[in-house]
Short mmCIF file of C-alpha atoms and ligand atoms in Angstrom, two decimals:
data_model
loop_
_atom_site.label_atom_id
_atom_site.label_comp_id
_atom_site.label_asym_id
_atom_site.label_seq_id
_atom_site.Cartn_x
_atom_site.Cartn_y
_atom_site.Cartn_z
CA UNK A 1 7.56 36.04 -3.81
CA UNK A 2 5.71 33.67 -1.68
CA UNK A 3 6.46 33.15 1.98
CA UNK A 4 9.89 31.45 2.15
CA UNK A 5 10.93 29.58 5.22
CA UNK A 6 14.52 28.29 5.26
CA UNK A 7 15.20 25.44 7.60
CA UNK A 8 18.86 24.55 7.85
CA UNK A 9 20.69 22.06 10.16
CA UNK A 10 22.97 19.11 10.27
CA UNK A 11 22.20 15.53 9.23
CA UNK A 12 19.73 13.75 11.18
CA UNK A 13 18.30 16.79 13.23
CA UNK A 14 14.88 15.87 11.90
CA UNK A 15 14.48 18.61 9.35
CA UNK A 16 12.76 16.62 6.82
CA UNK A 17 10.14 15.05 9.15
CA UNK A 18 9.56 18.49 10.94
CA UNK A 19 9.40 20.43 7.58
CA UNK A 20 6.86 18.05 6.25
CA UNK A 21 4.72 18.22 9.28
CA UNK A 22 4.93 22.14 9.43
CA UNK A 23 4.41 22.31 5.53
CA UNK A 24 1.35 20.14 5.75
CA UNK A 25 -0.11 22.26 8.77
CA UNK A 26 0.56 25.66 7.00
CA UNK A 27 -0.17 24.55 3.44
CA UNK A 28 3.20 25.33 2.20
CA UNK A 29 5.13 23.35 -0.23
CA UNK A 30 7.89 21.32 1.27
CA UNK A 31 11.13 21.21 -0.74
CA UNK A 32 13.81 18.78 0.44
CA UNK A 33 17.14 20.00 -1.25
CA UNK A 34 19.04 17.13 0.39
CA UNK A 35 16.97 14.82 -1.90
CA UNK A 36 18.44 16.74 -4.84
CA UNK A 37 22.00 16.16 -3.76
CA UNK A 38 21.22 12.45 -2.91
CA UNK A 39 19.83 12.01 -6.42
CA UNK A 40 23.05 13.40 -8.06
CA UNK A 41 24.93 10.92 -5.89
CA UNK A 42 22.72 8.16 -6.86
CA UNK A 43 23.08 8.81 -10.54
CA UNK A 44 26.94 8.92 -10.35
CA UNK A 45 27.27 5.94 -8.09
CA UNK A 46 24.97 4.04 -10.34
CA UNK A 47 27.35 4.96 -13.17
CA UNK A 48 30.44 3.62 -11.45
CA UNK A 49 31.70 7.25 -10.79
CA UNK A 50 33.40 7.97 -7.34
CA UNK A 51 31.32 10.82 -5.76
CA UNK A 52 34.66 12.76 -4.98
CA UNK A 53 35.97 12.55 -8.54
CA UNK A 54 35.05 16.10 -9.21
CA UNK A 55 35.72 16.06 -13.01
CA UNK A 56 33.62 12.99 -13.70
CA UNK A 57 30.81 14.12 -11.43
CA UNK A 58 30.65 17.52 -13.37
CA UNK A 59 30.68 15.69 -16.82
CA UNK A 60 27.79 13.38 -15.48
CA UNK A 61 25.60 16.43 -14.80
CA UNK A 62 24.72 16.73 -18.37
CA UNK A 63 22.79 13.50 -18.17
CA UNK A 64 20.79 14.53 -15.23
CA UNK A 65 17.33 15.90 -15.03
CA UNK A 66 15.68 16.14 -11.69
CA UNK A 67 12.13 16.92 -10.88
CA UNK A 68 10.22 17.23 -7.72
CA UNK A 69 6.57 16.42 -7.54
CA UNK A 70 4.31 16.82 -4.76
CA UNK A 71 2.26 13.47 -4.78
CA UNK A 72 0.91 13.77 -1.16
CA UNK A 73 4.50 13.76 -0.25
CA UNK A 74 7.44 14.97 -2.30
CA UNK A 75 8.64 12.52 -4.73
CA UNK A 76 12.14 12.86 -6.58
CA UNK A 77 12.36 11.87 -10.19
CA UNK A 78 15.53 11.23 -11.90
CA UNK A 79 15.37 11.44 -15.67
CA UNK A 80 11.58 10.42 -15.29
CA UNK A 81 12.25 7.64 -12.79
CA UNK A 82 10.89 7.87 -9.20
CA UNK A 83 13.99 7.38 -7.02
CA UNK A 84 12.66 8.61 -3.77
CA UNK A 85 13.14 5.20 -2.14
CA UNK A 86 16.48 4.47 -3.52
CA UNK A 87 18.37 7.61 -2.28
CA UNK A 88 17.87 7.00 1.46
CA UNK A 89 20.88 4.35 1.95
CA UNK A 90 23.92 5.29 4.12
CA UNK A 91 26.03 4.91 0.79
CA UNK A 92 24.07 7.54 -0.94
CA UNK A 93 24.01 9.82 2.26
CA UNK A 94 27.90 9.95 2.14
CA UNK A 95 27.93 10.25 -1.44
CA UNK A 96 25.62 13.25 -1.29
CA UNK A 97 27.64 14.80 1.24
CA UNK A 98 30.71 14.43 -1.11
CA UNK A 99 28.95 15.71 -4.28
CA UNK A 100 27.54 18.56 -2.48
CA UNK A 101 31.01 19.94 -2.05
CA UNK A 102 31.42 20.50 -5.70
CA UNK A 103 30.64 24.09 -6.64
CA UNK A 104 29.47 23.15 -10.10
CA UNK A 105 26.89 20.61 -8.57
CA UNK A 106 25.67 23.44 -6.23
CA UNK A 107 25.20 25.83 -9.09
CA UNK A 108 23.47 23.16 -10.94
CA UNK A 109 20.74 22.99 -8.31
CA UNK A 110 20.79 26.64 -7.11
CA UNK A 111 18.36 28.20 -9.82
CA UNK A 112 15.92 25.31 -9.50
CA UNK A 113 15.74 25.83 -5.80
CA UNK A 114 15.33 29.57 -6.19
CA UNK A 115 12.76 29.14 -8.89
CA UNK A 116 10.52 26.90 -6.64
CA UNK A 117 10.65 29.36 -3.83
CA UNK A 118 9.78 32.17 -6.08
CA UNK A 119 6.53 30.61 -7.09
CA UNK A 120 5.43 29.06 -3.86
CA UNK A 121 5.06 29.29 -0.09
CA UNK A 122 7.80 26.93 0.77
CA UNK A 123 9.52 25.33 3.76
CA UNK A 124 12.93 24.48 2.11
CA UNK A 125 15.29 22.39 4.08
CA UNK A 126 18.92 22.00 3.50
CA UNK A 127 22.35 23.33 4.89
CA UNK A 128 22.68 26.61 3.00
CA UNK A 129 19.09 27.75 2.47
CA UNK A 130 19.27 30.65 4.85
CA UNK A 131 22.77 31.82 3.90
CA UNK A 132 22.98 31.27 0.08
CA UNK A 133 19.77 30.01 -1.72
CA UNK A 134 17.29 32.23 0.19
CA UNK A 135 19.13 34.78 1.77
CA UNK A 136 15.85 36.92 1.90
CA UNK A 137 13.72 34.42 3.30
CA UNK A 138 11.13 35.83 5.90
CA UNK A 139 11.80 32.98 8.35
CA UNK A 140 15.10 31.26 9.09
CA UNK A 141 15.39 28.45 11.50
CA UNK A 142 18.52 26.38 12.32
CA UNK A 143 17.57 23.06 13.69
CA UNK A 144 20.09 21.16 15.57
CA UNK A 145 20.68 18.24 17.93
CA UNK A 146 23.49 16.68 19.64
CA UNK A 147 25.50 14.01 17.26
CA UNK A 148 24.59 11.20 19.81
CA UNK A 149 21.03 12.10 19.74
CA UNK A 150 20.94 12.48 16.04
CA UNK A 151 22.74 8.93 15.52
CA UNK A 152 20.33 7.30 17.95
CA UNK A 153 17.40 8.46 15.77
CA UNK A 154 19.10 7.43 12.42
CA UNK A 155 20.09 4.15 13.98
CA UNK A 156 16.48 3.45 14.92
CA UNK A 157 15.21 4.44 11.50
CA UNK A 158 17.87 2.20 9.80
CA UNK A 159 17.02 -0.81 11.98
CA UNK A 160 13.29 -0.51 11.21
CA UNK A 161 14.26 -0.69 7.40
CA UNK A 162 16.31 -3.85 8.18
CA UNK A 163 19.63 -2.22 7.64
CA UNK A 164 22.42 -3.80 9.69
CA UNK A 165 24.70 -0.92 10.43
CA UNK A 166 25.78 -0.71 13.99
CA UNK A 167 25.19 2.38 16.27
CA UNK A 168 29.00 3.22 16.27
CA UNK A 169 28.97 3.01 12.43
CA UNK A 170 26.02 5.39 12.34
CA UNK A 171 27.47 7.80 14.88
CA UNK A 172 30.85 7.89 12.85
CA UNK A 173 28.93 8.38 9.75
CA UNK A 174 27.07 11.46 11.26
CA UNK A 175 30.39 12.79 12.50
CA UNK A 176 32.09 12.37 9.31
CA UNK A 177 29.13 14.02 7.40
CA UNK A 178 29.02 16.80 9.92
CA UNK A 179 32.69 17.55 9.28
CA UNK A 180 32.27 17.42 5.46
CA UNK A 181 29.27 19.78 5.59
CA UNK A 182 30.82 22.21 7.79
CA UNK A 183 34.42 22.23 6.33
CA UNK A 184 33.72 22.26 2.71
CA UNK A 185 34.82 25.53 1.05
CA UNK A 186 31.57 26.29 -0.87
CA UNK A 187 28.15 26.99 1.07
CA UNK A 188 29.18 25.19 4.29
CA UNK A 189 26.62 24.37 6.83
CA UNK A 190 26.39 27.51 8.76
CA UNK A 191 23.77 29.21 10.85
CA UNK A 192 22.49 32.33 9.17
CA UNK A 193 22.96 35.49 11.49
CA UNK A 194 19.30 36.09 11.50
CA UNK A 195 18.12 32.43 12.07
CA UNK A 196 16.38 31.23 15.07
CA UNK A 197 18.16 28.28 16.76
CA UNK A 198 15.97 25.35 17.83
CA UNK A 199 17.74 22.53 19.68
CA UNK A 200 15.71 19.45 19.33
CA UNK A 201 18.00 17.04 21.41
CA UNK A 202 15.49 16.91 24.48
CA UNK A 203 12.25 17.38 22.38
CA UNK A 204 10.00 14.99 20.80
CA UNK A 205 9.26 15.22 17.13
CA UNK A 206 5.75 16.67 17.88
CA UNK A 207 7.23 19.22 20.44
CA UNK A 208 9.85 20.32 17.85
CA UNK A 209 7.28 20.73 15.11
CA UNK A 210 5.03 22.73 17.34
CA UNK A 211 7.97 25.09 18.21
CA UNK A 212 8.76 25.36 14.57
CA UNK A 213 5.22 26.19 13.40
CA UNK A 214 5.06 28.74 16.18
CA UNK A 215 8.04 30.59 14.97
CA UNK A 216 6.89 30.64 11.41
CA UNK A 217 3.25 31.62 12.24
CA UNK A 218 4.61 34.37 14.57
CA UNK A 219 7.13 35.76 11.99
CA UNK A 220 4.83 35.62 9.14
CA UNK A 221 1.85 37.10 11.02
CA UNK A 222 4.21 39.95 12.04
CA UNK A 223 5.17 40.48 8.50
CA UNK A 224 1.37 40.72 7.32
CA UNK A 225 0.73 43.16 10.14
CA UNK A 226 3.67 45.31 9.22
CA UNK A 227 2.42 45.42 5.72
CA UNK A 228 -0.71 47.29 6.68
CA UNK A 229 0.69 49.19 9.70
CA UNK A 230 -0.63 52.57 9.75
CA UNK A 231 1.60 55.27 11.43
CA UNK A 232 -1.15 57.37 12.50
CA UNK A 233 -4.86 57.24 12.32
CA UNK A 234 -6.36 59.28 9.35
CA UNK A 235 -8.29 62.22 10.77
CA UNK A 236 -9.54 64.44 7.85
CA UNK A 237 -9.48 68.08 9.24
CA UNK A 238 -12.69 69.96 8.87
CA UNK A 239 -12.74 72.75 6.37
CA UNK A 240 -14.91 75.29 8.14
CA UNK A 241 -13.68 78.77 8.38
CA UNK A 242 -12.17 79.47 11.85
CA UNK A 243 -10.84 82.84 11.60
CA UNK A 244 -12.42 85.86 13.11
CA UNK A 245 -12.87 88.69 10.56
CA UNK A 246 -10.78 91.25 12.67
CA UNK A 247 -7.95 88.69 12.94
CA UNK A 248 -8.18 88.34 9.04
CA UNK A 249 -8.25 91.94 8.40
CA UNK A 250 -5.26 92.60 10.76
CA UNK A 251 -3.41 89.88 8.95
CA UNK A 252 -4.25 91.16 5.44
CA UNK A 253 -3.11 94.65 6.33
CA UNK A 254 0.20 93.14 7.67
CA UNK A 255 0.59 90.97 4.70
CA UNK A 256 0.13 93.91 2.32
CA UNK A 257 2.75 96.03 4.05
CA UNK A 258 5.27 93.08 3.90
CA UNK A 259 4.33 92.56 0.29
CA UNK A 260 5.19 96.28 -0.49
CA UNK A 261 8.48 96.10 1.36
CA UNK A 262 9.45 92.84 -0.42
CA UNK A 263 8.70 94.23 -3.69
CA UNK A 264 10.84 97.27 -3.06
CA UNK A 265 13.73 95.17 -1.49
CA UNK A 266 13.63 92.28 -3.93
CA UNK A 267 12.89 91.87 -7.68
CA UNK A 268 10.12 89.43 -6.57
CA UNK A 269 7.57 87.83 -8.92
CA UNK A 270 4.87 85.09 -8.49
CA UNK A 271 3.79 82.28 -10.91
CA UNK A 272 0.73 80.18 -10.64
CA UNK A 273 -1.09 82.28 -7.94
CA UNK A 274 -4.36 80.99 -9.27
CA UNK A 275 -3.30 77.69 -7.61
CA UNK A 276 -3.20 79.07 -4.09
CA UNK A 277 -6.42 78.02 -2.39
CA UNK A 278 -8.44 81.00 -0.71
CA UNK A 279 -9.16 79.07 2.40
CA UNK A 280 -6.92 77.62 5.13
CA UNK A 281 -5.97 74.13 6.20
CA UNK A 282 -3.64 73.40 3.28
CA UNK A 283 -0.14 72.26 3.32
CA UNK A 284 2.40 74.20 1.23
CA UNK A 285 5.26 71.96 0.46
CA UNK A 286 8.26 73.94 -0.76
CA UNK A 287 11.82 73.72 -1.56
CA UNK A 288 13.89 75.51 1.03
CA UNK A 289 16.41 78.29 -0.08
CA UNK A 290 16.51 80.93 2.61
CA UNK A 291 15.13 82.01 6.05
CA UNK A 292 12.70 84.34 4.04
CA UNK A 293 11.00 81.36 2.38
CA UNK A 294 7.97 81.35 4.85
CA UNK A 295 7.45 85.11 4.06
CA UNK A 296 7.87 84.57 0.44
CA UNK A 297 5.13 81.99 0.54
CA UNK A 298 2.87 83.83 2.87
CA UNK A 299 2.77 86.89 0.64
CA UNK A 300 0.14 85.23 -1.64
CA UNK A 301 -1.88 83.25 1.00
CA UNK A 302 -4.92 84.84 2.32
CA UNK A 303 -4.88 83.08 5.81
CA UNK A 304 -2.14 83.06 8.26
CA UNK A 305 0.33 80.23 8.01
CA UNK A 306 2.42 78.15 10.25
CA UNK A 307 5.63 76.50 9.60
CA UNK A 308 8.00 74.07 11.39
CA UNK A 309 11.32 75.65 12.28
CA UNK A 310 14.20 73.88 13.76
CA UNK A 311 14.32 73.94 17.54
CA UNK A 312 17.64 75.82 17.61
CA UNK A 313 15.98 78.98 16.27
CA UNK A 314 13.81 79.06 19.29
CA UNK A 315 16.87 79.21 21.64
CA UNK A 316 18.47 82.42 20.26
CA UNK A 317 16.70 85.28 22.09
CA UNK A 318 13.32 85.99 23.60
CA UNK A 319 12.41 88.68 21.16
CA UNK A 320 13.55 86.46 18.03
CA UNK A 321 11.54 83.57 19.53
CA UNK A 322 8.42 85.77 20.04
CA UNK A 323 8.64 87.28 16.39
CA UNK A 324 8.84 83.81 14.75
CA UNK A 325 6.10 82.54 16.97
CA UNK A 326 4.01 85.45 16.03
CA UNK A 327 4.51 84.42 12.41
CA UNK A 328 3.50 81.00 13.11
CA UNK A 329 6.68 79.01 13.71
CA UNK A 330 6.68 76.14 15.89
CA UNK A 331 9.74 74.02 16.75
CA UNK A 332 10.78 70.64 15.48
CA UNK A 333 13.75 68.60 16.73
CA UNK A 334 15.32 67.23 13.66
CA UNK A 335 16.32 63.70 13.09
CA UNK A 336 14.74 62.58 16.32
CA UNK A 337 11.45 61.12 14.74
CA UNK A 338 9.50 63.79 16.60
CA UNK A 339 5.81 62.61 16.42
CA UNK A 340 4.64 65.23 18.86
CA UNK A 341 5.48 67.79 15.99
CA UNK A 342 3.11 65.98 13.70
CA UNK A 343 0.23 66.48 16.12
CA UNK A 344 1.28 70.11 16.42
CA UNK A 345 1.16 70.34 12.57
CA UNK A 346 -2.33 68.71 12.36
CA UNK A 347 -3.51 71.21 15.21
CA UNK A 348 -2.44 74.10 13.10
CA UNK A 349 -4.30 72.92 10.13
CA UNK A 350 -7.32 72.37 12.19
CA UNK A 351 -7.20 75.77 13.39
CA UNK A 352 -7.59 76.97 9.80
CA UNK A 353 -4.01 77.93 9.15
CA UNK A 354 -1.99 77.02 6.11
CA UNK A 355 1.03 74.99 7.06
CA UNK A 356 4.38 75.48 5.14
CA UNK A 357 6.70 72.35 5.20
CA UNK A 358 9.98 72.18 3.70
CA UNK A 359 10.25 68.43 3.04
CA UNK A 360 14.09 68.54 2.42
CA UNK A 361 14.40 69.57 6.11
CA UNK A 362 17.33 71.85 5.28
CA UNK A 363 18.20 74.70 3.01
CA UNK A 364 19.68 74.01 -0.38
CA UNK A 365 22.77 76.21 -1.01
CA UNK A 366 23.16 75.38 -4.73
CA UNK A 367 19.30 75.58 -5.56
CA UNK A 368 19.05 71.70 -6.28
CA UNK A 369 16.09 70.02 -4.79
CA UNK A 370 17.35 67.15 -2.49
CA UNK A 371 15.59 64.14 -1.28
CA UNK A 372 12.26 64.70 0.81
CA UNK A 373 11.60 63.41 4.26
CA UNK A 374 8.35 61.49 4.99
CA UNK A 375 6.80 64.18 7.52
CA UNK A 376 5.14 66.04 4.71
CA UNK A 377 3.42 63.11 3.49
CA UNK A 378 2.37 61.90 7.09
CA UNK A 379 0.72 65.26 7.92
CA UNK A 380 -0.90 65.51 4.51
CA UNK A 381 -2.21 61.89 4.66
CA UNK A 382 -3.50 62.12 8.21
CA UNK A 383 -5.26 65.45 7.55
CA UNK A 384 -6.34 64.28 3.93
CA UNK A 385 -5.93 67.69 2.82
CA UNK A 386 -4.59 69.62 -0.25
CA UNK A 387 -0.88 70.07 -0.75
CA UNK A 388 0.27 73.01 -2.87
CA UNK A 389 3.63 72.32 -4.32
CA UNK A 390 5.94 75.60 -4.20
CA UNK A 391 9.14 76.30 -6.09
CA UNK A 392 11.42 79.17 -4.93
CA UNK A 393 13.89 80.11 -7.53
CA UNK A 394 16.75 82.55 -7.39
CA UNK A 395 20.50 82.38 -8.17
CA UNK A 396 23.26 82.45 -5.78
CA UNK A 397 22.55 84.44 -2.48
CA UNK A 398 19.50 86.55 -1.72
CA UNK A 399 20.28 90.31 -1.64
CA UNK A 400 19.03 93.75 -2.47
CA UNK A 401 17.01 93.75 -5.78
CA UNK A 402 17.73 90.13 -6.20
CA UNK A 403 15.46 88.49 -8.87
CA UNK A 404 13.28 85.93 -6.83
CA UNK A 405 10.49 83.81 -8.36
CA UNK A 406 7.85 82.10 -6.27
CA UNK A 407 5.97 79.47 -8.20
CA UNK A 408 2.62 77.78 -6.96
CA UNK A 409 1.91 74.40 -8.55
CA UNK A 410 -1.58 72.75 -8.81
CA UNK A 411 -2.67 71.41 -5.53
CA UNK A 412 -2.47 67.63 -5.16
CA UNK A 413 -4.81 65.77 -2.77
CA UNK A 414 -3.63 62.44 -1.14
CA UNK A 415 -6.85 60.83 -2.20
CA UNK A 416 -6.45 61.55 -5.94
CA UNK A 417 -3.19 59.47 -6.08
CA UNK A 418 -4.85 56.73 -4.09
CA UNK A 419 -3.40 57.64 -0.71
CA UNK A 420 -6.21 57.04 1.92
CA UNK A 421 -4.03 55.67 4.74
CA UNK A 422 -0.72 56.32 6.52
CA UNK A 423 1.06 52.89 5.78
CA UNK A 424 4.73 53.27 4.78
CA UNK A 425 3.96 52.36 1.07
CA UNK A 426 1.37 55.18 0.77
CA UNK A 427 3.40 57.75 2.51
CA UNK A 428 6.36 56.97 0.22
CA UNK A 429 4.14 57.38 -2.91
CA UNK A 430 2.76 60.63 -1.58
CA UNK A 431 6.15 61.89 -0.58
CA UNK A 432 7.53 61.15 -4.05
CA UNK A 433 4.70 62.86 -5.91
CA UNK A 434 5.26 66.01 -3.75
CA UNK A 435 8.97 65.96 -4.52
CA UNK A 436 8.20 65.47 -8.11
CA UNK A 437 5.86 68.41 -8.35
CA UNK A 438 8.22 70.68 -6.45
CA UNK A 439 11.04 69.60 -8.67
CA UNK A 440 9.04 70.41 -11.87
CA UNK A 441 8.53 73.99 -10.50
CA UNK A 442 12.12 74.56 -9.66
CA UNK A 443 13.91 73.24 -12.95
O1 DC B 501 19.49 16.49 4.26
P1 DC B 501 20.19 15.32 3.64
O2 DC B 501 20.80 14.45 4.73
O3 DC B 501 19.21 14.56 2.93
O4 DC B 501 21.46 15.80 2.67
C1 DC B 501 22.15 14.92 2.05
C2 DC B 501 23.58 15.77 1.92
O5 DC B 501 23.34 16.73 0.86
C3 DC B 501 24.24 16.38 3.08
O6 DC B 501 25.15 15.48 3.72
C4 DC B 501 24.61 17.78 2.74
C5 DC B 501 24.19 17.92 1.36
N1 DC B 501 23.11 18.97 1.37
C6 DC B 501 23.84 20.21 1.04
O7 DC B 501 25.03 20.34 0.79
N2 DC B 501 23.03 21.34 0.88
C7 DC B 501 21.85 21.30 1.01
N3 DC B 501 21.02 22.46 0.87
C8 DC B 501 21.11 20.13 1.32
C9 DC B 501 21.83 18.98 1.43
#
């Protein structure tokens, strides 16, 4: 989809003139949908059909082919004939207002309007563009002005063309069309909830155009910015060994003791241990089944690991807090978009620890792997480090001699799947890849 700007508002607010100016300046295609309704009105009136004779108008649609061509300005062709100059009379204006209330007529034009917007950067003006035709438009503007002001402008325009209508007639005409356009059942003229309102009553044409160009530029620039917005700067961690021998020996002894105890207590086995890196600074992304999970994972990793644990666990009692801290836990406040915790996670990796993250954020009771949160991808993308997928598999509840299998998958690096930044799209891609790898191990 190109950039779509929806410009709606009542008759005579200056939409077409402004849209033309803005489209010219921004290099967009200007699409005047009112001209399409006018063309249908012109066709039926020319055939002697009353524009509010619904059945006859619907029948007549079969004989109509409308084309919009850009020949410097937008030109409308009806069955191959350029009718651009013929559709601007008061009679056709009123006729257009009437035929536009017929649902089949709107349907007839809708696909054509959507199609143009799909293929081009457009400013499309009309009554229902922001609400019905292009509900996903990046920019929606509702341009309005008082009925008197609009009548004054239209009156001047008509006089210049040699039309003899009086000001009162023009004003009555505007009021009538406002009424028709806002009171019809289908796609009435209505401001989209997310539209920016511009009142041009006390603005000149140039001032209004400037205001509208400013809105479009700001909104579309923001969108481009957002597209490439990085959540955090990438800062690849250094891989040099940071642990003293003494510390590592101490950790290894402890690890073997725990390994022995766990082998006695559980019927535990490991698969894919060749996938476990010998160094630190890796992310282990695992499904989450029990409070033992960090220990299960640690048994086969040679350097100490850290893991995020929910804040509540640190509030139980001082001994428990000291214990989990000693085993590398650090607190995370869930669901609060805690960004400081990402910094802490990166620090742990920088220190040379491995980092265990449970992307699901909560334990799964039935063993099924749930949806992952983005944090794991953000940490791995910032650190540009390996992610080792882990699957923890057991049935029911953990207990004495329970069969538990810990499976380590092939490590994935963000770069190998093309993730070199932390923009939302990259993070989503990385997260999905991680969850896919975990899921493969579990099922
Ligand atoms: O914008 P305009 O005055 O040229 O439009 C002519 C009529 O067409 C107007 O009275 C309402 C109708 N119209 C519509 O119903 N929906 C649109 N998107 C555009 C115009």
